[in-house]
Amino acid sequence: MLSQIGLLLVVGVLAGILGSILGIGGGIILTPFLTLVMGLDIQYAIAASIVCVIATSSGATIAYLKDDMLNLRVAMFLEIATTIGAIVGALLSGVVPTGFLFILFGGFLLFSVINMIQKLRGKTDKKIKESTGDSFAEKLKLNGSYYDKVLDKQIDYQVEKVPGGFAMMFGAGIASGLLGIGSGVFKVTAMDTIMKMPLKPSSATSNLMMGVTAAASAMVYFFSGAILPEIAAPLALGVLVGATIGSRIMTRLKPIVIRMIFIPILLFMGIQMVLRGFGVII
């Protein structure tokens, strides 16, 4: 029993570090670990992962607020789209062919991989400086700034294509409600790829948004009895510690390093979703 708790704590710390750096929650690590390594039923694994997403969000958000890395206005604006989308997705469950949606969202992730590789090669880095802004962003006061500890300077940025980002988050909400998948990856890619926000504020803002979304889902799992305290508690504790550590690491990483970590995850998830759309599960 003690060895199991120790293992869960270690895995939780690792998932918290990765989740807070990339803004994806850590479920991509925890769910496969709980099902494949520990032999836990998928329902209980997802419930435990959702609890840990809240822990990741809590630990990372506190640190990012102190560093003024979050864009609260963008977070609250996009959360409206995600929430409405999740409700619509739940209502459409069993009506819309899930295979088509898996292929659609998997294709978007693969497109995002190409976009991130281009940024990695320096082909789109100048877009932030060349941005002319967006009328919606100006009216809603979504533009922001943050202090980059690596560059040792304040960076001002403008948010672009606000309607496109809102539409993407609405679609991500539908995917979450309909397919039961986390939308952390979609949140980051929507802000980074569509709305042209720098990667660091995108990741930090995604961490806050995931906690809001996961809190609503966690209540459903709690009342259904799917949350196992002996699994969720040590994992959440480890994740909370890891998220605090990861948020400190992220502020000192170069965006190119974060992209190098993020690209393989996007590629794996994109391929996995496309294959699931065709009935192949890996």
mmCIF file of C-alpha atoms in Angstrom:
data_model
loop_
_atom_site.group_PDB
_atom_site.id
_atom_site.type_symbol
_atom_site.label_atom_id
_atom_site.label_comp_id
_atom_site.label_asym_id
_atom_site.label_seq_id
_atom_site.Cartn_x
_atom_site.Cartn_y
_atom_site.Cartn_z
ATOM 1 C CA MET A 1 0.000 0.000 0.000
ATOM 2 C CA LEU A 2 2.805 2.425 0.906
ATOM 3 C CA SER A 3 4.663 1.548 -2.291
ATOM 4 C CA GLN A 4 1.519 2.276 -4.307
ATOM 5 C CA ILE A 5 1.076 5.653 -2.612
ATOM 6 C CA GLY A 6 4.732 6.479 -3.259
ATOM 7 C CA LEU A 7 4.385 5.529 -6.923
ATOM 8 C CA LEU A 8 1.245 7.642 -7.292
ATOM 9 C CA LEU A 9 2.980 10.613 -5.662
ATOM 10 C CA VAL A 10 5.967 10.374 -8.032
ATOM 11 C CA VAL A 11 3.784 10.010 -11.120
ATOM 12 C CA GLY A 12 1.631 12.887 -9.900
ATOM 13 C CA VAL A 13 4.665 15.163 -9.516
ATOM 14 C CA LEU A 14 5.851 14.334 -13.058
ATOM 15 C CA ALA A 15 2.367 14.860 -14.523
ATOM 16 C CA GLY A 16 2.008 18.150 -12.624
ATOM 17 C CA ILE A 17 5.334 19.470 -13.927
ATOM 18 C CA LEU A 18 4.546 18.598 -17.546
ATOM 19 C CA GLY A 19 0.928 19.734 -17.306
ATOM 20 C CA SER A 20 1.737 23.148 -15.847
ATOM 21 C CA ILE A 21 4.544 23.815 -18.346
ATOM 22 C CA LEU A 22 2.427 22.946 -21.378
ATOM 23 C CA GLY A 23 -1.010 23.940 -20.064
ATOM 24 C CA ILE A 24 -2.524 20.525 -20.798
ATOM 25 C CA GLY A 25 -3.453 19.310 -17.314
ATOM 26 C CA GLY A 26 -1.471 16.069 -17.155
ATOM 27 C CA GLY A 27 -4.330 13.713 -17.994
ATOM 28 C CA ILE A 28 -2.457 12.533 -21.079
ATOM 29 C CA ILE A 29 0.008 10.888 -18.674
ATOM 30 C CA LEU A 30 -2.265 9.890 -15.803
ATOM 31 C CA THR A 31 -5.083 8.123 -17.670
ATOM 32 C CA PRO A 32 -2.784 5.718 -19.615
ATOM 33 C CA PHE A 33 -0.739 5.098 -16.456
ATOM 34 C CA LEU A 34 -3.759 4.278 -14.303
ATOM 35 C CA THR A 35 -5.352 2.007 -16.915
ATOM 36 C CA LEU A 36 -2.306 0.255 -18.399
ATOM 37 C CA VAL A 37 0.096 0.110 -15.438
ATOM 38 C CA MET A 38 -2.264 -0.082 -12.463
ATOM 39 C CA GLY A 39 -5.112 -1.877 -14.258
ATOM 40 C CA LEU A 40 -7.735 0.636 -13.139
ATOM 41 C CA ASP A 41 -11.074 0.817 -14.935
ATOM 42 C CA ILE A 42 -11.166 3.679 -17.438
ATOM 43 C CA GLN A 43 -14.075 5.415 -15.657
ATOM 44 C CA TYR A 44 -12.143 5.623 -12.370
ATOM 45 C CA ALA A 45 -8.959 6.636 -14.202
ATOM 46 C CA ILE A 46 -10.684 9.547 -15.953
ATOM 47 C CA ALA A 47 -12.315 10.646 -12.669
ATOM 48 C CA ALA A 48 -8.937 10.670 -10.894
ATOM 49 C CA SER A 49 -7.360 12.555 -13.819
ATOM 50 C CA ILE A 50 -10.053 15.243 -13.662
ATOM 51 C CA VAL A 51 -9.374 15.764 -9.947
ATOM 52 C CA CYS A 52 -5.680 16.109 -10.813
ATOM 53 C CA VAL A 53 -6.438 18.646 -13.530
ATOM 54 C CA ILE A 54 -8.008 20.825 -10.812
ATOM 55 C CA ALA A 55 -4.875 20.350 -8.694
ATOM 56 C CA THR A 56 -2.632 21.267 -11.652
ATOM 57 C CA SER A 57 -4.722 24.352 -12.345
ATOM 58 C CA SER A 58 -4.690 25.434 -8.700
ATOM 59 C CA GLY A 59 -0.948 25.017 -8.208
ATOM 60 C CA ALA A 60 0.061 26.582 -11.519
ATOM 61 C CA THR A 61 -2.482 29.416 -11.538
ATOM 62 C CA ILE A 62 -1.328 30.795 -8.178
ATOM 63 C CA ALA A 63 2.265 30.960 -9.436
ATOM 64 C CA TYR A 64 1.308 32.429 -12.819
ATOM 65 C CA LEU A 65 -0.845 35.089 -11.153
ATOM 66 C CA LYS A 66 2.130 36.175 -9.056
ATOM 67 C CA ASP A 67 4.276 36.373 -12.197
ATOM 68 C CA ASP A 68 1.509 38.242 -14.073
ATOM 69 C CA MET A 69 1.689 35.629 -16.840
ATOM 70 C CA LEU A 70 -2.070 34.972 -17.073
ATOM 71 C CA ASN A 71 -4.455 36.800 -19.372
ATOM 72 C CA LEU A 72 -7.601 36.695 -17.247
ATOM 73 C CA ARG A 73 -9.792 38.439 -19.799
ATOM 74 C CA VAL A 74 -8.919 35.923 -22.522
ATOM 75 C CA ALA A 75 -9.465 33.058 -20.073
ATOM 76 C CA MET A 76 -12.941 34.171 -19.038
ATOM 77 C CA PHE A 77 -13.961 35.058 -22.607
ATOM 78 C CA LEU A 78 -12.907 31.702 -24.068
ATOM 79 C CA GLU A 79 -14.344 29.813 -21.098
ATOM 80 C CA ILE A 80 -17.799 30.990 -22.185
ATOM 81 C CA ALA A 81 -17.298 29.228 -25.529
ATOM 82 C CA THR A 82 -15.920 26.067 -23.914
ATOM 83 C CA THR A 83 -18.766 25.821 -21.405
ATOM 84 C CA ILE A 84 -21.503 26.345 -24.008
ATOM 85 C CA GLY A 85 -19.771 23.865 -26.301
ATOM 86 C CA ALA A 86 -19.547 21.247 -23.540
ATOM 87 C CA ILE A 87 -23.293 21.556 -22.873
ATOM 88 C CA VAL A 88 -24.073 21.236 -26.599
ATOM 89 C CA GLY A 89 -21.729 18.261 -26.851
ATOM 90 C CA ALA A 90 -23.457 16.490 -23.986
ATOM 91 C CA LEU A 91 -26.853 17.118 -25.615
ATOM 92 C CA LEU A 92 -25.608 15.800 -28.974
ATOM 93 C CA SER A 93 -24.170 12.641 -27.429
ATOM 94 C CA GLY A 94 -25.332 9.658 -29.485
ATOM 95 C CA VAL A 95 -26.581 11.859 -32.348
ATOM 96 C CA VAL A 96 -23.420 13.084 -34.067
ATOM 97 C CA PRO A 97 -21.031 10.371 -35.391
ATOM 98 C CA THR A 98 -18.072 10.463 -33.025
ATOM 99 C CA GLY A 99 -15.733 8.974 -35.637
ATOM 100 C CA PHE A 100 -16.087 12.066 -37.814
ATOM 101 C CA LEU A 101 -15.318 14.359 -34.869
ATOM 102 C CA PHE A 102 -12.231 12.358 -33.900
ATOM 103 C CA ILE A 103 -10.911 12.713 -37.460
ATOM 104 C CA LEU A 104 -11.784 16.419 -37.570
ATOM 105 C CA PHE A 105 -10.081 17.330 -34.291
ATOM 106 C CA GLY A 106 -7.179 14.966 -34.933
ATOM 107 C CA GLY A 107 -6.615 16.715 -38.254
ATOM 108 C CA PHE A 108 -6.606 20.092 -36.514
ATOM 109 C CA LEU A 109 -3.953 18.901 -34.061
ATOM 110 C CA LEU A 110 -1.783 17.639 -36.931
ATOM 111 C CA PHE A 111 -2.194 20.998 -38.657
ATOM 112 C CA SER A 112 -1.087 22.671 -35.418
ATOM 113 C CA VAL A 113 2.033 20.488 -35.410
ATOM 114 C CA ILE A 114 2.997 21.889 -38.824
ATOM 115 C CA ASN A 115 2.339 25.417 -37.591
ATOM 116 C CA MET A 116 4.457 24.907 -34.480
ATOM 117 C CA ILE A 117 7.300 23.398 -36.504
ATOM 118 C CA GLN A 118 7.266 26.514 -38.685
ATOM 119 C CA LYS A 119 7.485 28.665 -35.556
ATOM 120 C CA LEU A 120 10.270 26.431 -34.283
ATOM 121 C CA ARG A 121 12.181 27.109 -37.485
ATOM 122 C CA GLY A 122 11.619 30.829 -37.051
ATOM 123 C CA LYS A 123 9.266 31.353 -39.993
ATOM 124 C CA THR A 124 6.399 32.870 -38.019
ATOM 125 C CA ASP A 125 8.131 34.404 -34.989
ATOM 126 C CA LYS A 126 7.789 37.931 -36.371
ATOM 127 C CA LYS A 127 3.998 37.773 -36.481
ATOM 128 C CA ILE A 128 3.649 39.036 -32.912
ATOM 129 C CA LYS A 129 5.623 42.184 -33.739
ATOM 130 C CA GLU A 130 3.882 42.680 -37.078
ATOM 131 C CA SER A 131 0.373 42.170 -35.686
ATOM 132 C CA THR A 132 -2.051 45.015 -36.386
ATOM 133 C CA GLY A 133 -4.433 43.900 -33.656
ATOM 134 C CA ASP A 134 -8.068 42.921 -33.724
ATOM 135 C CA SER A 135 -11.123 45.138 -33.223
ATOM 136 C CA PHE A 136 -12.773 42.541 -30.962
ATOM 137 C CA ALA A 137 -9.588 42.268 -28.877
ATOM 138 C CA GLU A 138 -9.474 46.039 -28.462
ATOM 139 C CA LYS A 139 -13.159 46.333 -27.527
ATOM 140 C CA LEU A 140 -12.913 43.454 -25.024
ATOM 141 C CA LYS A 141 -9.469 44.588 -23.808
ATOM 142 C CA LEU A 142 -7.901 41.185 -24.486
ATOM 143 C CA ASN A 143 -4.414 42.433 -25.417
ATOM 144 C CA GLY A 144 -1.848 41.884 -22.703
ATOM 145 C CA SER A 145 1.770 41.867 -21.606
ATOM 146 C CA TYR A 146 4.077 39.743 -19.478
ATOM 147 C CA TYR A 147 7.615 39.846 -18.142
ATOM 148 C CA ASP A 148 9.875 37.260 -19.771
ATOM 149 C CA LYS A 149 12.537 36.175 -17.293
ATOM 150 C CA VAL A 150 14.619 34.543 -20.031
ATOM 151 C CA LEU A 151 14.760 37.691 -22.179
ATOM 152 C CA ASP A 152 14.713 39.929 -19.083
ATOM 153 C CA LYS A 153 12.177 42.333 -20.566
ATOM 154 C CA GLN A 154 8.484 43.179 -20.712
ATOM 155 C CA ILE A 155 6.698 41.808 -23.791
ATOM 156 C CA ASP A 156 3.499 43.412 -25.042
ATOM 157 C CA TYR A 157 1.322 41.354 -27.384
ATOM 158 C CA GLN A 158 -1.884 41.797 -29.353
ATOM 159 C CA VAL A 159 -4.568 39.138 -29.689
ATOM 160 C CA GLU A 160 -5.730 38.361 -33.233
ATOM 161 C CA LYS A 161 -8.671 36.533 -34.830
ATOM 162 C CA VAL A 162 -10.830 36.572 -31.709
ATOM 163 C CA PRO A 163 -13.941 35.123 -33.448
ATOM 164 C CA GLY A 164 -11.818 32.265 -34.805
ATOM 165 C CA GLY A 165 -10.418 31.501 -31.361
ATOM 166 C CA PHE A 166 -13.906 31.635 -29.834
ATOM 167 C CA ALA A 167 -15.229 29.246 -32.520
ATOM 168 C CA MET A 168 -12.325 26.859 -31.923
ATOM 169 C CA MET A 169 -12.983 26.827 -28.188
ATOM 170 C CA PHE A 170 -16.684 26.204 -28.824
ATOM 171 C CA GLY A 171 -15.677 23.202 -30.945
ATOM 172 C CA ALA A 172 -13.239 22.031 -28.263
ATOM 173 C CA GLY A 173 -16.060 22.220 -25.711
ATOM 174 C CA ILE A 174 -18.260 20.076 -27.950
ATOM 175 C CA ALA A 175 -15.426 17.546 -28.249
ATOM 176 C CA SER A 176 -15.016 17.475 -24.472
ATOM 177 C CA GLY A 177 -18.707 16.930 -23.840
ATOM 178 C CA LEU A 178 -19.264 14.494 -26.692
ATOM 179 C CA LEU A 179 -16.038 12.482 -26.741
ATOM 180 C CA GLY A 180 -14.964 12.741 -23.114
ATOM 181 C CA ILE A 181 -11.543 14.145 -23.976
ATOM 182 C CA GLY A 182 -9.620 16.915 -22.274
ATOM 183 C CA SER A 183 -9.438 20.199 -24.169
ATOM 184 C CA GLY A 184 -6.193 21.548 -22.708
ATOM 185 C CA VAL A 185 -4.311 20.898 -25.942
ATOM 186 C CA PHE A 186 -7.028 22.675 -27.920
ATOM 187 C CA LYS A 187 -6.955 25.655 -25.561
ATOM 188 C CA VAL A 188 -3.233 26.171 -26.024
ATOM 189 C CA THR A 189 -3.296 25.660 -29.788
ATOM 190 C CA ALA A 190 -6.321 27.967 -30.186
ATOM 191 C CA MET A 191 -4.504 30.786 -28.400
ATOM 192 C CA ASP A 192 -1.092 30.100 -29.937
ATOM 193 C CA THR A 193 -2.045 29.098 -33.500
ATOM 194 C CA ILE A 194 -5.253 31.048 -34.152
ATOM 195 C CA MET A 195 -5.149 34.042 -31.796
ATOM 196 C CA LYS A 196 -1.347 34.474 -32.126
ATOM 197 C CA MET A 197 -0.714 34.836 -28.403
ATOM 198 C CA PRO A 198 2.849 34.057 -27.225
ATOM 199 C CA LEU A 199 3.233 30.465 -26.040
ATOM 200 C CA LYS A 200 3.961 31.271 -22.396
ATOM 201 C CA PRO A 201 0.772 33.295 -21.733
ATOM 202 C CA SER A 202 -1.150 30.710 -23.777
ATOM 203 C CA SER A 203 0.054 27.894 -21.527
ATOM 204 C CA ALA A 204 -0.503 29.867 -18.325
ATOM 205 C CA THR A 205 -4.012 30.954 -19.375
ATOM 206 C CA SER A 206 -4.891 27.386 -20.389
ATOM 207 C CA ASN A 207 -4.012 26.171 -16.882
ATOM 208 C CA LEU A 208 -6.581 28.507 -15.353
ATOM 209 C CA MET A 209 -9.283 27.590 -17.884
ATOM 210 C CA MET A 210 -8.815 23.843 -17.407
ATOM 211 C CA GLY A 211 -9.495 24.108 -13.701
ATOM 212 C CA VAL A 212 -12.819 25.880 -14.327
ATOM 213 C CA THR A 213 -13.896 23.247 -16.862
ATOM 214 C CA ALA A 214 -12.711 20.298 -14.780
ATOM 215 C CA ALA A 215 -14.465 21.527 -11.628
ATOM 216 C CA ALA A 216 -17.858 21.131 -13.288
ATOM 217 C CA SER A 217 -17.000 17.629 -14.569
ATOM 218 C CA ALA A 218 -15.608 16.561 -11.202
ATOM 219 C CA MET A 219 -18.965 17.128 -9.518
ATOM 220 C CA VAL A 220 -20.608 14.646 -11.877
ATOM 221 C CA TYR A 221 -17.959 12.006 -11.192
ATOM 222 C CA PHE A 222 -18.106 12.684 -7.446
ATOM 223 C CA PHE A 223 -21.837 12.070 -7.151
ATOM 224 C CA SER A 224 -21.574 8.963 -9.342
ATOM 225 C CA GLY A 225 -18.986 7.495 -6.952
ATOM 226 C CA ALA A 226 -16.276 7.234 -9.619
ATOM 227 C CA ILE A 227 -13.657 9.185 -7.641
ATOM 228 C CA LEU A 228 -11.572 6.770 -5.551
ATOM 229 C CA PRO A 229 -9.929 8.702 -2.667
ATOM 230 C CA GLU A 230 -7.081 6.185 -2.287
ATOM 231 C CA ILE A 231 -6.073 6.857 -5.894
ATOM 232 C CA ALA A 232 -7.083 10.472 -6.426
ATOM 233 C CA ALA A 233 -5.693 11.878 -3.129
ATOM 234 C CA PRO A 234 -1.993 10.893 -3.479
ATOM 235 C CA LEU A 235 -2.080 11.693 -7.206
ATOM 236 C CA ALA A 236 -3.580 15.133 -6.589
ATOM 237 C CA LEU A 237 -1.037 15.866 -3.851
ATOM 238 C CA GLY A 238 1.828 14.920 -6.170
ATOM 239 C CA VAL A 239 0.313 16.920 -9.027
ATOM 240 C CA LEU A 240 -0.089 19.995 -6.816
ATOM 241 C CA VAL A 241 3.609 19.870 -5.901
ATOM 242 C CA GLY A 242 4.604 19.174 -9.504
ATOM 243 C CA ALA A 243 2.459 22.015 -10.852
ATOM 244 C CA THR A 244 4.092 24.477 -8.472
ATOM 245 C CA ILE A 245 7.542 23.306 -9.590
ATOM 246 C CA GLY A 246 6.564 23.255 -13.271
ATOM 247 C CA SER A 247 5.194 26.798 -13.201
ATOM 248 C CA ARG A 248 8.549 28.019 -11.894
ATOM 249 C CA ILE A 249 10.402 26.077 -14.577
ATOM 250 C CA MET A 250 8.159 27.342 -17.392
ATOM 251 C CA THR A 251 8.848 31.025 -16.738
ATOM 252 C CA ARG A 252 12.563 30.342 -17.184
ATOM 253 C CA LEU A 253 12.283 28.216 -20.325
ATOM 254 C CA LYS A 254 12.707 29.563 -23.832
ATOM 255 C CA PRO A 255 9.560 29.249 -25.992
ATOM 256 C CA ILE A 256 11.533 27.076 -28.427
ATOM 257 C CA VAL A 257 12.100 24.497 -25.667
ATOM 258 C CA ILE A 258 8.406 24.448 -24.744
ATOM 259 C CA ARG A 259 7.517 23.921 -28.413
ATOM 260 C CA MET A 260 10.013 21.041 -28.682
ATOM 261 C CA ILE A 261 8.232 19.338 -25.771
ATOM 262 C CA PHE A 262 4.763 20.197 -27.057
ATOM 263 C CA ILE A 263 5.143 19.070 -30.691
ATOM 264 C CA PRO A 264 5.590 15.300 -30.010
ATOM 265 C CA ILE A 265 2.556 15.348 -27.692
ATOM 266 C CA LEU A 266 0.433 17.125 -30.307
ATOM 267 C CA LEU A 267 1.629 14.681 -32.965
ATOM 268 C CA PHE A 268 0.824 11.644 -30.816
ATOM 269 C CA MET A 269 -2.625 12.927 -29.866
ATOM 270 C CA GLY A 270 -3.433 13.958 -33.439
ATOM 271 C CA ILE A 271 -2.511 10.554 -34.878
ATOM 272 C CA GLN A 272 -4.311 8.769 -32.045
ATOM 273 C CA MET A 273 -7.537 10.733 -32.625
ATOM 274 C CA VAL A 274 -7.479 10.202 -36.414
ATOM 275 C CA LEU A 275 -6.933 6.466 -35.929
ATOM 276 C CA ARG A 276 -9.767 6.311 -33.381
ATOM 277 C CA GLY A 277 -11.956 8.018 -35.947
ATOM 278 C CA PHE A 278 -11.285 5.077 -38.266
ATOM 279 C CA GLY A 279 -11.909 2.573 -35.473
ATOM 280 C CA VAL A 280 -8.263 1.877 -34.602
ATOM 281 C CA ILE A 281 -7.396 2.286 -30.909
ATOM 282 C CA ILE A 282 -3.756 2.476 -29.764
#
